[in-house]
XYZ file of C-alpha atoms in Angstrom:
566
model
C 47.178 173.021 38.966
C 44.691 172.786 41.775
C 45.298 173.699 45.633
C 41.947 172.484 46.898
C 43.822 170.225 49.422
C 45.712 172.762 51.261
C 44.045 173.970 54.591
C 42.701 177.524 55.100
C 45.259 179.821 56.497
C 42.882 180.671 59.505
C 42.988 176.797 60.284
C 46.490 176.734 60.202
C 46.829 179.743 62.627
C 44.563 178.306 65.027
C 46.448 174.721 64.745
C 49.659 176.893 65.513
C 48.363 178.686 68.296
C 46.955 175.569 70.018
C 50.483 173.838 69.409
C 52.041 176.995 71.098
C 49.851 176.965 73.679
C 50.459 173.233 74.511
C 54.084 173.534 74.344
C 53.972 176.625 76.814
C 51.932 174.537 79.094
C 54.441 171.219 78.718
C 57.407 173.490 79.350
C 55.930 175.156 82.508
C 55.062 171.563 83.752
C 58.476 170.173 83.220
C 60.329 173.090 84.957
C 57.804 172.674 87.845
C 58.872 168.805 87.808
C 62.583 169.622 87.533
C 62.213 172.129 90.405
C 60.171 169.468 92.501
C 62.896 167.013 91.868
C 65.615 169.094 92.715
C 63.978 170.164 95.988
C 63.233 166.581 96.903
C 67.018 165.500 96.073
C 68.039 168.506 97.969
C 65.929 167.326 101.137
C 67.034 163.713 100.643
C 70.614 164.855 100.699
C 70.056 166.760 103.735
C 68.232 164.158 105.429
C 70.884 161.620 104.537
C 73.482 163.892 105.728
C 71.746 164.480 109.017
C 71.657 160.770 109.371
C 75.080 160.182 108.545
C 76.415 163.040 111.141
C 74.370 161.039 113.467
C 75.879 157.909 112.689
C 79.352 159.631 112.585
C 78.777 160.731 116.320
C 77.539 157.333 117.592
C 80.679 155.729 115.843
C 82.999 158.044 117.647
C 81.401 157.437 120.607
C 81.413 153.579 120.203
C 85.144 154.236 119.126
C 86.291 156.140 122.279
C 84.246 153.257 124.256
C 86.267 150.580 122.540
C 89.513 152.185 123.124
C 88.512 152.733 126.770
C 87.598 149.455 126.737
C 90.875 148.335 125.311
C 92.741 150.463 127.549
C 91.233 148.952 130.682
C 91.674 145.353 129.613
C 95.196 145.857 128.804
C 95.861 147.285 132.239
C 94.097 144.483 133.528
C 96.007 141.989 131.628
C 99.357 143.822 132.579
C 98.326 143.694 136.259
C 97.555 139.985 135.743
C 100.956 139.462 134.311
C 102.815 141.405 137.028
C 101.041 139.254 139.508
C 101.930 136.003 137.443
C 105.642 137.089 137.308
C 105.593 137.991 140.963
C 104.569 134.285 141.375
C 106.646 132.591 138.608
C 110.009 134.309 139.184
C 110.661 132.889 142.753
C 109.580 129.649 141.115
C 111.880 129.786 138.253
C 114.820 130.901 140.264
C 114.319 128.063 142.541
C 113.857 125.635 139.609
C 117.152 126.707 137.964
C 118.869 126.583 141.398
C 117.673 122.960 141.426
C 118.777 122.330 138.047
C 122.232 123.593 138.736
C 122.468 121.664 141.860
C 121.320 118.331 140.089
C 123.923 119.133 137.428
C 126.644 119.517 139.917
C 125.530 116.559 141.893
C 125.574 114.322 138.688
C 129.309 116.093 137.728
C 130.303 114.852 141.088
C 129.317 111.450 140.396
C 131.986 111.542 137.499
C 135.371 110.269 138.959
C 137.167 113.169 137.244
C 135.078 115.570 139.306
C 136.653 114.327 142.672
C 140.286 115.482 141.439
C 141.504 118.127 143.753
C 142.010 121.698 142.360
C 145.639 121.598 142.995
C 145.917 118.008 141.117
C 143.989 119.384 138.221
C 145.960 122.302 137.962
C 148.942 119.972 137.509
C 147.068 118.153 134.821
C 146.380 121.280 133.274
C 149.915 122.211 133.068
C 151.069 118.982 131.949
C 148.354 119.528 129.009
C 149.609 122.965 128.106
C 152.973 121.761 127.842
C 152.179 119.413 125.134
C 151.663 122.860 123.141
C 147.928 122.612 123.550
C 145.855 125.748 124.092
C 144.338 126.273 127.516
C 141.203 127.746 125.900
C 140.066 124.381 125.189
C 140.110 123.732 128.885
C 137.896 126.742 129.703
C 135.253 125.635 127.060
C 134.732 122.017 129.031
C 132.589 123.007 132.144
C 132.205 125.819 134.589
C 134.848 124.095 137.065
C 137.663 123.537 134.553
C 136.947 126.985 133.426
C 137.491 128.553 136.880
C 140.382 126.106 137.611
C 142.096 127.032 134.559
C 141.441 130.839 134.873
C 142.931 130.645 138.353
C 146.083 128.844 137.239
C 148.383 131.427 135.973
C 150.904 129.181 134.853
C 148.755 128.157 131.785
C 148.674 131.542 130.507
C 152.288 132.634 130.428
C 152.755 131.525 126.853
C 152.254 134.968 124.718
C 152.522 135.422 120.967
C 152.820 138.867 119.690
C 151.587 139.166 116.084
C 150.123 141.459 113.586
C 150.159 139.446 110.826
C 147.126 140.317 108.663
C 144.945 137.290 108.078
C 147.024 135.035 110.069
C 146.130 131.689 110.006
C 146.306 130.937 113.839
C 143.658 128.828 115.204
C 140.434 130.670 116.306
C 138.635 129.379 119.422
C 135.408 130.656 120.759
C 135.152 130.985 124.675
C 132.987 132.615 127.242
C 134.382 134.820 129.939
C 132.208 136.506 132.844
C 129.084 136.137 130.651
C 130.611 137.894 127.502
C 131.258 135.908 124.434
C 134.377 136.739 122.816
C 137.115 135.233 120.357
C 140.143 133.896 121.617
C 143.145 133.301 119.182
C 145.874 130.987 119.936
C 148.870 129.152 118.491
C 149.820 125.916 120.038
C 149.979 126.932 123.745
C 150.184 130.524 122.772
C 147.805 133.410 123.368
C 148.002 135.411 120.224
C 148.043 139.315 120.968
C 147.456 141.682 117.966
C 146.344 144.731 120.259
C 147.457 146.316 123.430
C 143.987 145.266 125.152
C 144.702 141.664 124.006
C 148.487 141.936 125.502
C 147.010 143.437 128.863
C 144.579 140.993 129.214
C 147.028 137.918 128.624
C 149.614 139.546 131.122
C 146.615 139.862 133.593
C 145.618 136.209 133.084
C 149.066 135.385 133.779
C 149.598 137.062 136.976
C 153.227 136.706 138.004
C 154.036 133.725 136.143
C 157.052 133.173 134.160
C 156.419 134.208 130.646
C 157.464 132.709 127.378
C 156.853 135.218 124.617
C 157.063 134.454 120.802
C 157.425 137.551 118.350
C 156.320 137.456 115.128
C 156.511 141.044 113.459
C 156.339 141.386 109.643
C 155.311 145.069 109.560
C 156.781 148.260 111.260
C 153.386 149.520 112.259
C 152.483 151.531 115.234
C 150.775 148.857 117.088
C 153.427 146.436 116.535
C 156.014 148.937 118.130
C 153.496 149.554 120.880
C 153.497 145.642 121.853
C 156.926 145.113 121.538
C 157.716 148.053 124.048
C 155.098 146.814 126.368
C 156.134 143.312 126.659
C 159.681 144.184 127.072
C 159.503 146.987 129.505
C 160.940 147.055 133.020
C 157.697 145.720 134.476
C 157.343 142.597 132.348
C 160.892 141.817 131.188
C 162.126 140.077 134.756
C 159.206 137.796 134.056
C 160.460 136.560 130.963
C 161.959 132.802 130.834
C 161.868 132.046 127.270
C 161.866 134.076 123.902
C 161.434 133.367 120.460
C 161.812 136.067 117.610
C 160.899 136.064 113.883
C 161.395 139.552 112.368
C 160.777 140.317 108.681
C 161.175 143.716 107.425
C 160.496 145.273 110.850
C 162.667 148.179 112.285
C 162.079 151.345 114.564
C 163.447 154.761 114.304
C 164.962 154.773 117.893
C 167.741 152.615 118.790
C 167.020 149.192 120.673
C 168.963 150.053 123.956
C 167.127 153.350 124.129
C 163.806 151.852 124.090
C 164.045 148.407 125.814
C 165.573 149.440 129.267
C 164.381 146.179 131.082
C 166.548 143.673 132.465
C 166.093 139.730 132.124
C 167.213 137.963 135.200
C 165.122 134.662 134.324
C 165.559 134.520 130.511
C 167.412 131.216 129.910
C 166.057 130.092 126.483
C 166.287 132.164 123.186
C 165.288 131.309 119.959
C 166.145 133.664 116.891
C 166.017 133.766 113.194
C 167.907 135.849 111.074
C 166.310 139.372 110.055
C 166.853 141.434 106.931
C 166.966 144.556 108.993
C 170.042 145.857 110.781
C 167.341 147.165 113.475
C 166.126 143.940 114.636
C 169.554 142.211 114.540
C 170.484 145.065 117.062
C 167.608 144.410 119.147
C 168.536 140.656 119.360
C 172.220 141.453 120.167
C 171.063 143.904 122.992
C 168.523 141.481 124.405
C 171.405 138.644 124.589
C 173.820 141.130 126.095
C 171.184 141.985 128.800
C 170.576 138.659 129.971
C 173.548 136.807 131.635
C 172.078 133.589 132.418
C 170.850 132.501 128.859
C 171.153 128.307 128.752
C 169.665 127.437 125.616
C 170.428 129.032 122.297
C 168.814 128.380 118.840
C 169.817 130.097 115.874
C 168.190 129.839 112.554
C 169.846 131.302 109.428
C 172.481 133.498 111.031
C 175.606 133.350 108.736
C 177.785 134.764 111.378
C 177.847 134.633 115.150
C 178.992 138.065 115.160
C 175.600 138.973 115.621
C 175.487 137.586 119.320
C 178.119 139.973 120.706
C 177.892 140.391 124.388
C 176.387 136.774 125.106
C 177.939 134.997 127.895
C 178.848 131.597 125.893
C 179.970 129.755 129.236
C 176.571 130.059 130.477
C 175.208 128.073 127.582
C 173.885 124.736 128.292
C 172.423 123.836 124.587
C 173.551 125.450 121.588
C 171.352 124.622 118.355
C 172.966 126.177 115.199
C 170.732 125.359 112.497
C 171.402 126.542 108.980
C 174.195 129.054 108.997
C 176.807 129.584 111.038
C 180.430 129.099 109.546
C 183.116 126.885 111.051
C 185.409 129.840 111.545
C 182.854 131.574 113.995
C 182.435 128.057 115.647
C 186.200 127.678 115.962
C 186.424 131.505 117.436
C 183.794 130.452 120.338
C 184.418 126.719 120.972
C 187.006 127.401 123.896
C 183.951 129.151 125.660
C 181.351 126.414 125.202
C 182.843 124.429 128.163
C 179.439 124.041 129.728
C 177.589 122.957 126.609
C 175.669 119.546 127.417
C 173.667 119.549 123.924
C 175.109 120.635 120.651
C 173.219 120.797 117.445
C 175.180 122.036 114.743
C 173.620 120.548 111.362
C 174.308 121.608 108.662
C 177.657 123.481 109.195
C 180.797 121.409 108.145
C 182.339 121.562 111.645
C 184.653 120.633 112.872
C 186.909 121.355 110.279
C 190.762 121.164 109.599
C 191.128 124.598 111.248
C 189.512 123.283 114.367
C 191.749 123.162 117.363
C 191.950 120.205 119.564
C 189.030 120.648 122.030
C 188.069 118.746 125.200
C 184.316 119.051 125.969
C 183.751 117.258 129.414
C 180.210 118.227 129.636
C 178.640 117.610 126.147
C 176.128 114.665 126.247
C 174.395 115.078 123.005
C 176.131 115.994 119.656
C 174.566 116.281 116.407
C 176.969 117.222 113.637
C 177.254 117.370 109.800
C 180.878 117.080 108.596
C 183.825 115.371 107.238
C 184.304 112.408 109.540
C 188.111 112.959 108.962
C 187.985 115.923 111.599
C 185.816 114.460 114.391
C 188.932 113.251 116.356
C 189.789 116.935 117.221
C 186.865 116.940 119.629
C 187.349 114.663 122.854
C 184.148 114.154 124.615
C 184.473 112.111 127.517
C 180.867 112.469 128.787
C 178.965 112.177 125.239
C 176.408 109.427 125.380
C 174.368 110.427 122.124
C 175.991 111.291 118.497
C 174.116 111.805 115.393
C 176.645 112.525 112.582
C 175.790 113.248 108.893
C 179.047 112.052 106.918
C 179.612 114.595 104.346
C 180.990 113.714 100.674
C 184.854 112.663 100.611
C 187.297 115.247 100.114
C 190.543 113.107 100.551
C 190.259 109.553 99.588
C 193.809 108.616 100.859
C 193.757 110.107 104.305
C 193.507 107.563 107.007
C 190.975 107.933 110.060
C 192.754 108.736 113.289
C 191.484 106.899 116.375
C 188.591 108.466 118.498
C 187.802 107.531 121.757
C 184.054 107.993 123.126
C 184.102 106.220 126.539
C 180.575 106.993 127.417
C 178.613 106.846 124.137
C 175.420 104.596 124.365
C 173.765 105.525 121.157
C 175.121 106.371 117.690
C 173.190 107.428 114.747
C 175.161 107.630 111.432
C 173.727 109.175 108.068
C 176.001 107.754 105.482
C 176.985 110.358 102.577
C 180.695 108.946 102.111
C 181.951 105.842 100.563
C 184.649 105.743 103.561
C 182.139 104.684 106.223
C 183.526 101.362 106.294
C 186.975 102.917 107.209
C 185.709 105.476 109.461
C 183.631 103.103 111.949
C 186.649 100.813 112.948
C 188.293 103.819 113.909
C 186.134 104.730 116.902
C 186.384 103.197 120.175
C 182.888 102.534 121.723
C 182.807 100.189 124.835
C 179.444 101.105 125.899
C 177.639 101.457 122.789
C 174.027 100.162 123.141
C 171.836 101.458 120.185
C 173.570 101.563 116.272
C 171.402 103.239 113.763
C 172.652 103.294 110.113
C 171.056 105.619 107.373
C 171.869 105.610 103.612
C 169.197 106.726 101.034
C 172.171 107.185 98.334
C 174.690 104.712 96.845
C 175.670 101.443 98.453
C 178.091 101.605 101.374
C 179.548 98.136 100.328
C 180.442 95.600 102.987
C 179.552 96.159 106.671
C 182.529 97.282 108.483
C 184.632 94.724 110.187
C 183.756 95.842 113.645
C 182.233 93.699 116.778
C 180.075 95.545 119.381
C 179.246 93.025 122.034
C 177.176 95.783 124.108
C 174.804 96.669 121.156
C 171.288 95.755 122.364
C 169.375 97.432 119.270
C 170.206 97.899 115.640
C 168.543 99.286 112.886
C 169.539 99.776 109.341
C 167.633 101.978 106.719
C 169.956 101.039 103.667
C 168.235 101.797 100.181
C 170.702 99.057 98.662
C 170.691 96.598 101.629
C 171.520 93.052 100.852
C 171.545 89.741 102.713
C 175.132 89.785 102.933
C 175.169 93.131 104.480
C 172.518 92.473 107.121
C 174.081 89.292 108.043
C 177.509 90.662 108.417
C 175.797 93.746 110.564
C 174.040 90.816 112.697
C 177.433 89.370 113.136
C 178.840 92.584 114.533
C 176.240 93.041 117.288
C 176.199 89.413 118.525
C 174.183 90.284 121.790
C 171.450 92.307 119.969
C 167.931 92.227 121.256
C 165.894 94.662 118.863
C 166.662 94.409 115.029
C 165.168 96.639 112.458
C 166.307 95.966 108.668
C 165.002 97.867 105.642
C 164.708 95.828 102.424
C 166.387 97.048 99.127
C 164.155 99.057 96.758
C 162.528 96.619 94.024
C 164.788 93.779 95.163
C 162.709 90.423 95.156
C 165.209 88.172 96.089
C 165.994 89.872 99.338
C 165.523 87.924 102.684
C 166.140 84.331 101.673
C 169.907 83.816 102.975
C 169.303 86.215 105.757
C 166.103 84.231 107.151
C 167.739 81.009 106.668
C 170.552 82.073 108.328
C 168.455 83.349 111.259
C 166.849 79.965 111.111
C 169.994 77.986 111.588
C 170.108 76.514 115.060
C 173.073 75.210 117.415
C 175.990 76.816 119.114
C 176.575 79.449 116.215
C 173.330 80.621 116.227
C 173.019 84.148 114.905
C 172.087 86.609 117.514
C 171.120 84.101 120.278
C 169.309 86.900 122.347
C 166.997 88.307 119.649
C 163.515 89.108 121.004
C 162.456 91.948 118.454
C 162.821 91.556 114.622
C 161.027 93.855 111.967
C 162.003 93.167 108.337
C 161.267 96.152 106.087
C 160.208 99.507 106.697
C 157.227 101.675 105.420
C 159.431 103.148 102.815
C 161.777 100.316 102.078
C 159.419 97.206 102.133
C 160.207 93.531 101.425
C 159.110 92.507 98.045
C 160.279 88.756 97.906
C 157.681 86.060 97.127
C 155.840 85.213 100.301
C 155.311 81.480 99.262
C 159.181 81.323 99.488
C 159.926 83.721 102.590
C 156.968 82.589 104.721
C 158.082 79.300 105.165
C 161.512 80.445 106.420
C 159.846 82.947 108.849
C 158.061 80.007 110.430
C 161.497 78.253 110.945
C 162.960 81.208 112.423
C 160.092 81.499 114.853
C 160.204 77.747 115.660
C 163.802 77.530 116.363
C 163.572 80.840 118.669
C 160.330 80.110 120.405
C 161.908 80.971 123.978
C 163.532 84.475 122.990
C 161.585 85.757 120.105
C 158.590 87.841 121.278
C 158.020 89.875 118.303
C 158.258 89.410 114.447
C 157.103 92.102 111.784
C 157.585 91.984 108.276
C 156.504 95.136 105.872
C 155.579 93.584 102.855
C 155.242 95.486 99.346
C 151.769 96.717 98.853
C 149.481 94.341 97.120
C 145.846 94.676 96.272
C 143.579 92.961 98.929
C 146.610 92.047 101.060
C 147.493 93.164 104.493
C 150.946 94.994 104.414
C 152.209 95.045 107.815
C 152.275 91.273 109.116
C 152.794 90.473 112.828
C 153.725 86.945 112.823
C 154.259 87.069 116.576
């Protein structure tokens, strides 16, 4: 094989030596370039750092200058603001004064603003006497607020209650520039803390107090409230007290805690409690007050709880739901000064009640067997309300009962013997007669005549034309009449209206001036096309005397139910 194409070895060595020399030269040159590049970059970095340091110094100087400028400007602004306030404050104060003066002058133009303060106080007292909160008066205006807060008698009603989440009305008010919340129940200030009670007593100054106690839990706060209001400093101001205890008691006996006296206490309203402590407290209170004139009890089954009370000082006795007939028989001899007696429902008097004369009773309300009412001699009685209980002895006759001064008689009929009982009464001065019967029919109207009666009302669910006509014949000089319609009776009214429309000497109730047929409960259900012509005849025949004629019609779609024909 031929190798003539290969270069000679010395040529190869020469070429390699040349390439090595060129490589070394290039490497040296590259190192110089790198070294120069690094030096230039380093120099550039140094230059830039120097320039940045210079810029930072300039920025710091500028920031300091800006801060100084801001501080300077702020001080200038604050100084200017102070100068403006020094000018504006007197002007604003003067403007406010003028505004108040303008408002006051405008208020003075209102007629109510000219009412003297003493007269306005009397008006406020009348407002609060209608069981309205005095806090509402405080909210009206500054003048009313000042007048109300200076009238001590507006703040004498205080309710002690620590009921959680109670439903008492909340009224926001402003006192002395501070916004607070005052709770009231009717006219009573509700106090649940000692601070609230102290504030209420301070507002009342030395006015008479009416205390309402509603305590259902034996908490420490409740005990503190009770002890504070019945202490010797406050108790002499108490004129009225209401108590509602439920599961409330204290460890110490009431007579050792409540050492006050009650010279003004004249009205007490108590509800029977389920704890002996509460009953003991009530007994202690009643025995400590010698001049109680009004006593209201609710739920007390035995009047023995009221040991020590001066029954002879009572003027009003209201026994609601509880007291038994034997207890009443035991104390009735001591009720010689009572003028109002309310005893529903007690079934008193009974067969064991002694014959008694009550010379001062003016108003009496009872639920009893009418056979025993004659046991009470009531020469001064002018108002009597009786709920006649069910019959016990049908054959027993009613003894005569004379009521020489009776003016108003209301009878709720629950006895079929009403027709026999009413004629047994002697009622020479009777003026108002009201009969109520929502049960079975009471039959025919009793055979009586009361020429002095001026007002008659009959709420009878089984009323008839004959019954109404007989009732009107019994009161020939009546002026005002209200007759209910029977339930779902479409024929009611024809005979009655025809009799009223009759003319002549025998005209029914010739002095009749006000007549109402039907009530909101028992309405007239007869056909209008039949009854309206009769109504017009009645009005025509009585044009001189009749001033009012009203019919309560049964409700019908699109029609007026209460029609006033005169």
